[in-house]
CSV table of C-alpha atoms in Angstrom, one decimal:
chain,number,residue,atom,x,y,z
A,1,VAL,CA,0.2,2.2,-12.2
A,2,GLY,CA,-3.5,0.8,-12.0
A,3,LYS,CA,-2.6,-2.7,-10.6
A,4,ASN,CA,-5.6,-2.7,-8.3
A,5,VAL,CA,-8.0,-2.0,-11.3
A,6,ALA,CA,-6.0,-4.6,-13.7
A,7,VAL,CA,-6.7,-7.3,-11.3
A,8,ASP,CA,-10.4,-6.1,-10.6
A,9,ARG,CA,-10.9,-6.7,-14.3
A,10,TYR,CA,-9.3,-9.7,-14.9
A,11,LEU,CA,-11.2,-11.2,-12.2
A,12,SER,CA,-14.0,-10.0,-13.7
A,13,LEU,CA,-13.5,-11.2,-16.7
A,14,CYS,CA,-12.8,-14.8,-15.1
A,15,GLY,CA,-16.0,-14.7,-13.2
A,16,ALA,CA,-13.9,-15.3,-10.2
A,17,GLU,CA,-14.8,-14.4,-6.4
A,18,ARG,CA,-12.2,-12.1,-4.6
A,19,GLU,CA,-11.1,-11.8,-1.4
A,20,TYR,CA,-9.3,-8.6,-0.7
A,21,SER,CA,-6.9,-7.5,2.1
A,22,GLN,CA,-4.4,-4.5,2.6
A,23,LEU,CA,-1.4,-5.2,4.4
A,24,HIS,CA,0.8,-2.7,6.4
A,25,ARG,CA,3.4,-1.9,8.4
A,26,ASP,CA,1.7,-3.6,11.8
A,27,SER,CA,0.6,-6.5,10.1
A,28,THR,CA,1.1,-9.8,12.0
A,29,VAL,CA,1.2,-13.3,11.4
A,30,SER,CA,-1.9,-13.7,13.2
A,31,SER,CA,-3.6,-11.0,11.1
A,32,LEU,CA,-3.2,-12.6,8.0
A,33,THR,CA,-4.7,-15.8,9.1
A,34,ALA,CA,-7.5,-14.5,11.6
A,35,THR,CA,-9.6,-11.5,12.3
A,36,PRO,CA,-11.1,-10.6,15.6
A,37,THR,CA,-14.8,-9.4,15.7
A,38,LEU,CA,-16.8,-8.4,18.6
A,39,GLU,CA,-20.2,-9.8,18.3
A,40,ASP,CA,-22.5,-9.0,21.3
A,41,GLY,CA,-19.7,-7.8,23.3
A,42,ILE,CA,-17.9,-11.2,22.9
A,43,LEU,CA,-14.3,-11.3,21.0
A,44,ARG,CA,-14.5,-13.9,18.0
A,45,HIS,CA,-11.6,-14.9,16.1
A,46,GLU,CA,-13.1,-15.7,12.2
A,47,ASP,CA,-10.8,-16.7,9.2
A,48,ALA,CA,-9.0,-14.0,7.4
A,49,PRO,CA,-9.6,-13.1,3.5
A,50,LEU,CA,-6.5,-15.4,2.7
A,51,VAL,CA,-7.8,-18.6,4.8
A,52,ARG,CA,-11.1,-18.1,3.4
A,53,ALA,CA,-10.5,-17.9,0.0
A,54,ALA,CA,-8.1,-20.8,0.4
A,55,LEU,CA,-10.9,-23.2,1.9
A,56,HIS,CA,-13.5,-21.7,-0.4
A,57,GLY,CA,-11.6,-21.5,-3.7
A,58,ARG,CA,-11.5,-18.0,-4.5
A,59,VAL,CA,-8.6,-15.5,-5.4
A,60,CYS,CA,-7.2,-14.0,-2.3
A,61,VAL,CA,-5.4,-10.4,-3.1
A,62,LEU,CA,-3.2,-9.0,-1.2
A,63,ASP,CA,-2.5,-5.5,-1.4
A,64,GLU,CA,0.5,-3.3,-0.4
A,65,ALA,CA,2.6,-6.7,0.3
A,66,ASP,CA,5.7,-4.7,0.3
A,67,LYS,CA,4.6,-2.9,3.8
A,68,ALA,CA,4.4,-5.8,5.6
A,69,PRO,CA,7.2,-6.9,7.7
A,70,THR,CA,9.4,-10.1,6.4
A,71,GLU,CA,8.2,-12.3,8.4
A,72,VAL,CA,4.5,-12.1,7.5
A,73,THR,CA,5.1,-11.9,3.9
A,74,VAL,CA,7.7,-15.0,4.3
A,75,LEU,CA,4.7,-17.2,5.7
A,76,LEU,CA,3.3,-16.4,2.0
A,77,LYS,CA,6.2,-18.2,0.8
A,78,ALA,CA,5.3,-21.4,2.9
A,79,LEU,CA,1.8,-21.5,1.8
A,80,VAL,CA,2.9,-21.5,-2.0
A,81,ALA,CA,6.3,-23.3,-2.2
A,82,ASP,CA,6.0,-25.5,0.4
A,83,GLY,CA,1.8,-26.0,0.5
A,84,VAL,CA,1.5,-25.9,4.5
A,85,LEU,CA,0.1,-23.0,6.5
A,86,PRO,CA,-0.4,-23.8,9.9
A,87,LEU,CA,-3.2,-21.7,11.8
A,88,PRO,CA,-3.6,-20.1,15.1
A,89,ASP,CA,-6.5,-22.6,16.3
A,90,GLY,CA,-4.4,-25.8,15.3
A,91,ARG,CA,-5.9,-26.1,11.8
A,92,ILE,CA,-3.3,-26.8,8.9
A,93,LEU,CA,-4.1,-25.5,5.5
A,94,ARG,CA,-2.3,-28.4,3.2
A,95,VAL,CA,-2.4,-27.9,-0.7
A,96,GLY,CA,-3.9,-31.1,-2.3
A,97,ASP,CA,-5.8,-31.7,1.1
A,98,ASN,CA,-8.0,-29.0,2.1
A,99,VAL,CA,-7.1,-26.1,0.0
A,100,HIS,CA,-9.2,-25.6,-2.7
A,101,ALA,CA,-8.3,-26.7,-6.2
A,102,ASP,CA,-9.6,-23.2,-7.4
A,103,PHE,CA,-7.5,-21.4,-5.0
A,104,ARG,CA,-5.5,-18.5,-6.5
A,105,LEU,CA,-3.4,-16.0,-4.6
A,106,VAL,CA,-2.5,-12.3,-6.1
A,107,VAL,CA,0.0,-10.5,-4.2
A,108,LEU,CA,0.6,-6.9,-5.2
A,109,ALA,CA,3.8,-4.8,-4.2
A,110,ASN,CA,5.7,-1.8,-5.2
A,111,ARG,CA,9.2,-1.7,-5.8
A,112,PRO,CA,11.1,-1.0,-2.7
A,113,GLY,CA,12.9,2.4,-1.8
A,114,TYR,CA,11.9,5.9,-2.3
A,115,PRO,CA,8.7,6.9,-2.2
A,116,PHE,CA,7.3,3.9,-1.4
A,117,HIS,CA,9.4,3.0,1.3
A,118,GLY,CA,8.9,-0.8,1.3
A,119,ASN,CA,10.7,-4.1,1.7
A,120,ALA,CA,12.2,-6.2,-0.8
A,121,LEU,CA,9.0,-8.3,-1.3
A,122,PHE,CA,11.0,-10.3,-4.5
A,123,ARG,CA,13.9,-10.6,-2.7
A,124,GLU,CA,12.2,-12.5,0.5
A,125,CYS,CA,9.7,-14.5,-1.7
A,126,GLY,CA,9.6,-13.8,-5.5
A,127,ASP,CA,11.1,-17.2,-6.0
A,128,ALA,CA,7.2,-18.9,-5.0
A,129,PHE,CA,5.8,-16.5,-7.4
A,130,ALA,CA,5.2,-16.0,-10.9
A,131,GLY,CA,6.6,-12.2,-11.0
A,132,LEU,CA,4.6,-9.9,-13.4
A,133,VAL,CA,5.8,-6.1,-13.9
A,134,VAL,CA,3.0,-3.4,-14.3
A,135,ASP,CA,4.5,-0.8,-15.8
A,136,ASN,CA,3.0,2.6,-16.7
A,137,PRO,CA,0.9,2.6,-20.0
A,138,ASP,CA,2.2,3.8,-23.0
A,139,VAL,CA,0.8,7.4,-24.5
A,140,ASP,CA,-1.9,6.1,-26.5
A,141,SER,CA,-3.1,3.8,-23.6
A,142,GLU,CA,-3.0,6.8,-21.3
A,143,VAL,CA,-4.9,9.0,-23.7
A,144,ALA,CA,-7.4,6.4,-23.9
A,145,LEU,CA,-7.9,6.4,-20.0
A,146,LEU,CA,-7.9,9.9,-20.0
A,147,GLU,CA,-10.8,10.2,-22.2
A,148,ASP,CA,-12.6,8.5,-19.4
A,149,VAL,CA,-11.4,10.3,-16.8
A,150,ALA,CA,-12.1,13.9,-18.3
A,151,PRO,CA,-14.4,13.2,-21.3
A,152,SER,CA,-15.3,17.0,-21.9
A,153,ARG,CA,-11.5,18.2,-22.0
A,154,PRO,CA,-10.0,18.5,-25.8
A,155,HIS,CA,-8.5,15.8,-27.4
A,156,ASP,CA,-5.3,17.9,-27.7
A,157,GLU,CA,-5.2,18.6,-24.2
A,158,ARG,CA,-5.4,15.1,-23.2
A,159,ARG,CA,-2.7,14.1,-25.5
A,160,ARG,CA,-0.2,16.9,-24.2
A,161,LEU,CA,-1.0,16.2,-20.6
A,162,ALA,CA,-0.3,12.5,-21.4
A,163,CYS,CA,3.1,13.2,-23.0
A,164,ALA,CA,4.1,15.7,-20.5
A,165,PHE,CA,3.7,12.9,-18.0
A,166,ALA,CA,5.8,10.3,-19.9
A,167,GLU,CA,8.4,12.9,-20.0
A,168,LEU,CA,8.3,13.4,-16.3
A,169,ARG,CA,8.7,9.4,-16.1
A,170,ALA,CA,11.3,9.1,-18.4
A,171,ARG,CA,13.7,11.9,-16.4
A,172,HIS,CA,12.9,10.2,-13.1
A,173,GLU,CA,14.6,6.9,-15.2
A,174,THR,CA,17.7,8.8,-15.9
A,175,GLY,CA,17.7,10.0,-12.2
A,176,SER,CA,16.6,13.9,-12.6
A,177,LEU,CA,13.4,13.7,-11.1
A,178,ALA,CA,13.4,11.9,-7.4
A,179,TYR,CA,9.8,11.0,-7.9
A,180,PRO,CA,8.5,8.8,-10.0
A,181,PHE,CA,5.1,10.1,-11.3
A,182,SER,CA,2.8,7.5,-12.2
A,183,MET,CA,-0.5,7.4,-14.0
A,184,ARG,CA,-2.4,7.9,-10.6
A,185,GLU,CA,-1.1,11.8,-10.7
A,186,CYS,CA,-2.0,11.8,-14.3
A,187,ALA,CA,-5.7,11.2,-13.8
A,188,ALA,CA,-5.5,13.2,-11.0
A,189,VAL,CA,-4.8,16.0,-13.0
A,190,ALA,CA,-7.3,15.6,-15.7
A,191,ARG,CA,-9.9,14.6,-13.1
A,192,HIS,CA,-9.3,18.0,-11.6
A,193,LEU,CA,-9.5,19.8,-14.8
A,194,GLU,CA,-13.1,17.5,-15.8
A,195,LEU,CA,-14.3,19.2,-12.4
A,196,TYR,CA,-12.9,22.7,-12.1
A,197,GLY,CA,-11.4,23.4,-15.4
A,198,SER,CA,-14.2,26.3,-15.6
A,199,GLU,CA,-14.0,27.5,-12.4
A,200,ASP,CA,-9.7,27.3,-12.0
A,201,GLU,CA,-7.1,28.3,-14.3
A,202,GLY,CA,-6.2,25.2,-15.8
A,203,VAL,CA,-3.5,22.9,-15.8
A,204,GLY,CA,-1.6,25.1,-13.3
A,205,ASP,CA,-4.2,24.9,-10.8
A,206,ALA,CA,-4.8,21.0,-11.7
A,207,LEU,CA,-0.7,20.6,-10.8
A,208,ALA,CA,-0.7,22.9,-8.0
A,209,ASN,CA,-3.6,20.3,-6.1
A,210,VAL,CA,-1.7,17.0,-7.1
A,211,LEU,CA,2.1,18.4,-6.5
A,212,ALA,CA,1.3,20.5,-3.2
A,213,HIS,CA,3.2,17.6,-1.9
A,214,ASP,CA,6.6,18.9,-3.6
A,215,ALA,CA,6.1,22.7,-2.5
A,216,TYR,CA,9.6,22.6,-1.1
A,217,ALA,CA,11.2,20.1,-3.5
A,218,PRO,CA,13.7,21.7,-6.0
A,219,GLN,CA,12.3,19.5,-8.8
A,220,ARG,CA,9.4,21.9,-9.1
A,221,ALA,CA,10.9,24.0,-11.7
A,222,MET,CA,11.8,21.2,-13.9
A,223,VAL,CA,8.1,19.7,-13.8
A,224,ALA,CA,6.9,23.0,-14.7
A,225,ALA,CA,9.5,23.7,-17.3
A,226,VAL,CA,8.5,20.2,-18.8
A,227,PHE,CA,4.5,21.3,-19.2
A,228,GLU,CA,5.5,24.5,-20.3
A,229,ALA,CA,7.5,22.6,-23.4
A,230,HIS,CA,4.3,20.8,-23.9
A,231,GLY,CA,2.2,23.7,-24.6
A,232,PHE,CA,0.8,24.4,-21.4
A,233,GLU,CA,1.7,28.1,-20.8
A,234,GLY,CA,2.1,29.7,-17.5
A,235,VAL,CA,2.4,26.5,-15.5
A,236,ALA,CA,5.8,28.0,-13.9
A,237,ASP,CA,4.0,31.2,-12.6
A,238,LYS,CA,0.7,29.5,-11.4
A,239,LEU,CA,2.7,27.2,-9.5
A,240,GLN,CA,5.0,29.6,-7.9
A,241,ARG,CA,1.9,31.8,-6.6
A,242,LYS,CA,0.0,28.8,-5.5
A,243,LEU,CA,2.8,27.0,-3.8
A,244,ASP,CA,5.2,29.8,-2.6
A,245,GLY,CA,2.7,30.3,0.3
A,246,ILE,CA,3.3,27.1,1.7
A,247,VAL,CA,6.8,27.5,2.1
A,248,PRO,CA,7.9,29.9,4.7
A,249,SER,CA,8.8,33.3,3.4
A,250,MET,CA,11.8,33.9,6.3
A,251,ALA,CA,14.1,31.8,8.3
A,252,TYR,CA,13.7,31.5,11.9
A,253,ASP,CA,16.9,30.9,14.4
A,254,VAL,CA,15.9,28.5,17.1
A,255,GLU,CA,17.6,29.2,20.6
A,256,TYR,CA,17.0,26.6,23.3
A,257,THR,CA,17.2,28.1,26.5
A,258,SER,CA,16.7,26.5,30.2
A,259,ILE,CA,15.0,27.6,33.2
A,260,LYS,CA,17.1,29.3,35.9
A,261,GLY,CA,18.7,26.9,38.4
A,262,SER,CA,18.2,23.9,35.7
A,263,GLY,CA,20.5,22.0,33.6
A,264,GLY,CA,23.7,20.5,34.2
A,265,ALA,CA,24.4,17.0,36.1
A,266,SER,CA,21.8,15.6,37.8
A,267,VAL,CA,22.0,15.4,41.3
A,268,PRO,CA,19.4,12.9,42.7
A,269,ARG,CA,18.0,13.4,46.3
A,270,THR,CA,19.1,9.7,47.4
A,271,GLY,CA,22.1,8.0,46.7
A,272,LEU,CA,22.6,4.6,45.1
A,273,SER,CA,23.5,1.7,46.7
A,274,ALA,CA,22.3,-1.5,45.8
A,275,PRO,CA,19.0,-2.9,43.5
A,276,LYS,CA,15.9,-3.5,46.1
A,277,PHE,CA,12.2,-4.1,45.6
A,278,GLY,CA,11.5,-1.8,48.2
A,279,LYS,CA,8.6,-1.3,50.9
A,280,VAL,CA,5.2,-1.5,49.9
A,281,ASP,CA,2.7,1.2,51.0
A,282,PRO,CA,-0.7,-0.1,52.2
A,283,SER,CA,-2.4,3.3,51.4
A,284,GLY,CA,-1.8,3.1,47.5
A,285,ASN,CA,-0.3,6.8,47.7
A,286,PRO,CA,1.6,7.9,44.6
A,287,HIS,CA,5.3,8.4,45.1
A,288,VAL,CA,7.8,10.5,43.1
A,289,GLY,CA,11.6,9.9,43.8
A,290,GLY,CA,13.3,8.7,46.8
A,291,ASN,CA,14.3,5.0,47.5
A,292,THR,CA,12.1,3.8,50.1
A,293,TRP,CA,8.7,2.7,48.5
A,294,ALA,CA,8.1,-0.1,45.7
A,295,GLY,CA,6.3,1.5,42.7
A,296,GLY,CA,5.8,5.0,41.6
A,297,SER,CA,8.0,7.2,39.2
A,298,GLY,CA,11.7,8.4,39.4
A,299,GLY,CA,13.9,7.7,42.5
A,300,SER,CA,16.8,5.2,42.9
A,301,ASP,CA,17.4,1.7,43.8
A,302,THR,CA,13.6,0.7,44.4
A,303,ALA,CA,11.7,-1.2,41.7
A,304,GLY,CA,9.3,1.2,39.9
A,305,LEU,CA,8.6,3.2,36.6
A,306,GLY,CA,11.5,4.8,35.8
A,307,GLY,CA,14.2,6.2,38.3
A,308,ARG,CA,17.6,4.4,37.7
A,309,GLY,CA,19.2,1.2,39.6
A,310,GLY,CA,15.7,-0.5,40.1
A,311,PRO,CA,15.7,-4.4,39.6
A,312,TYR,CA,12.9,-4.3,37.4
A,313,ARG,CA,9.9,-1.9,36.8
A,314,LEU,CA,6.6,-2.0,38.3
A,315,TRP,CA,3.4,-0.9,36.2
């Protein structure tokens, strides 16, 4: 819905400096506060954007916060609600002490569930923030946006495009469509028309380019019907021609077969008596199976990588 664009415009109007960081599923508590850098072969840890913004009075924008693990986002609550954030190097950020008075934190997140597959950020720490829901724009606002994205396209075409996407969103709200078509998809279709409209076959080709990820989805026919109803003729046929090649034209039966003599219960070469460390081979030769040598893979009783009954792993 253009959250980043709106925030950037707001900060530009305010004349505020911005520190930006995008969170993801592999984000950790340490990565939120420190950034590793390699300089002249030496690994150093510098302050992350959040810490720099807190110390220097900037605005920190944390994007995709719903993708981060909950233990990371809860750390934000400690800073905002409690006013205290311990850092890995022993320093402690304290509001009213070393945290700059102009420091602000903007956290951007999507709602939980399909299709964003994020965490419920508001449930975890929403009470510590001043929540603001950014919805899709109304038709007139979206038409104004499309005028900037595709200035050479006819005004009537831009309005019909905005109305069609508005209906798709309304159908998503009622449960008819699974995917919530946002302003991003609408702008992508308009941008495609602006760049390739003279070479392609119009909206049908632009939609095929943007909606190719839904080639298997049964909602494709409903999407095409919506655009047909808004005056984009031939969209259904063009989508079928463009996207049917993605869908397999025939079904395949998968049969699992095994090598002759394989399958059935496993019969180890050695028995399983009691866990033990095993002997150390001074030559360092690799060992697979058996229950004599420590290390190696497979085998029984002895410590190693894989196998059964070993007391612990040896890498």
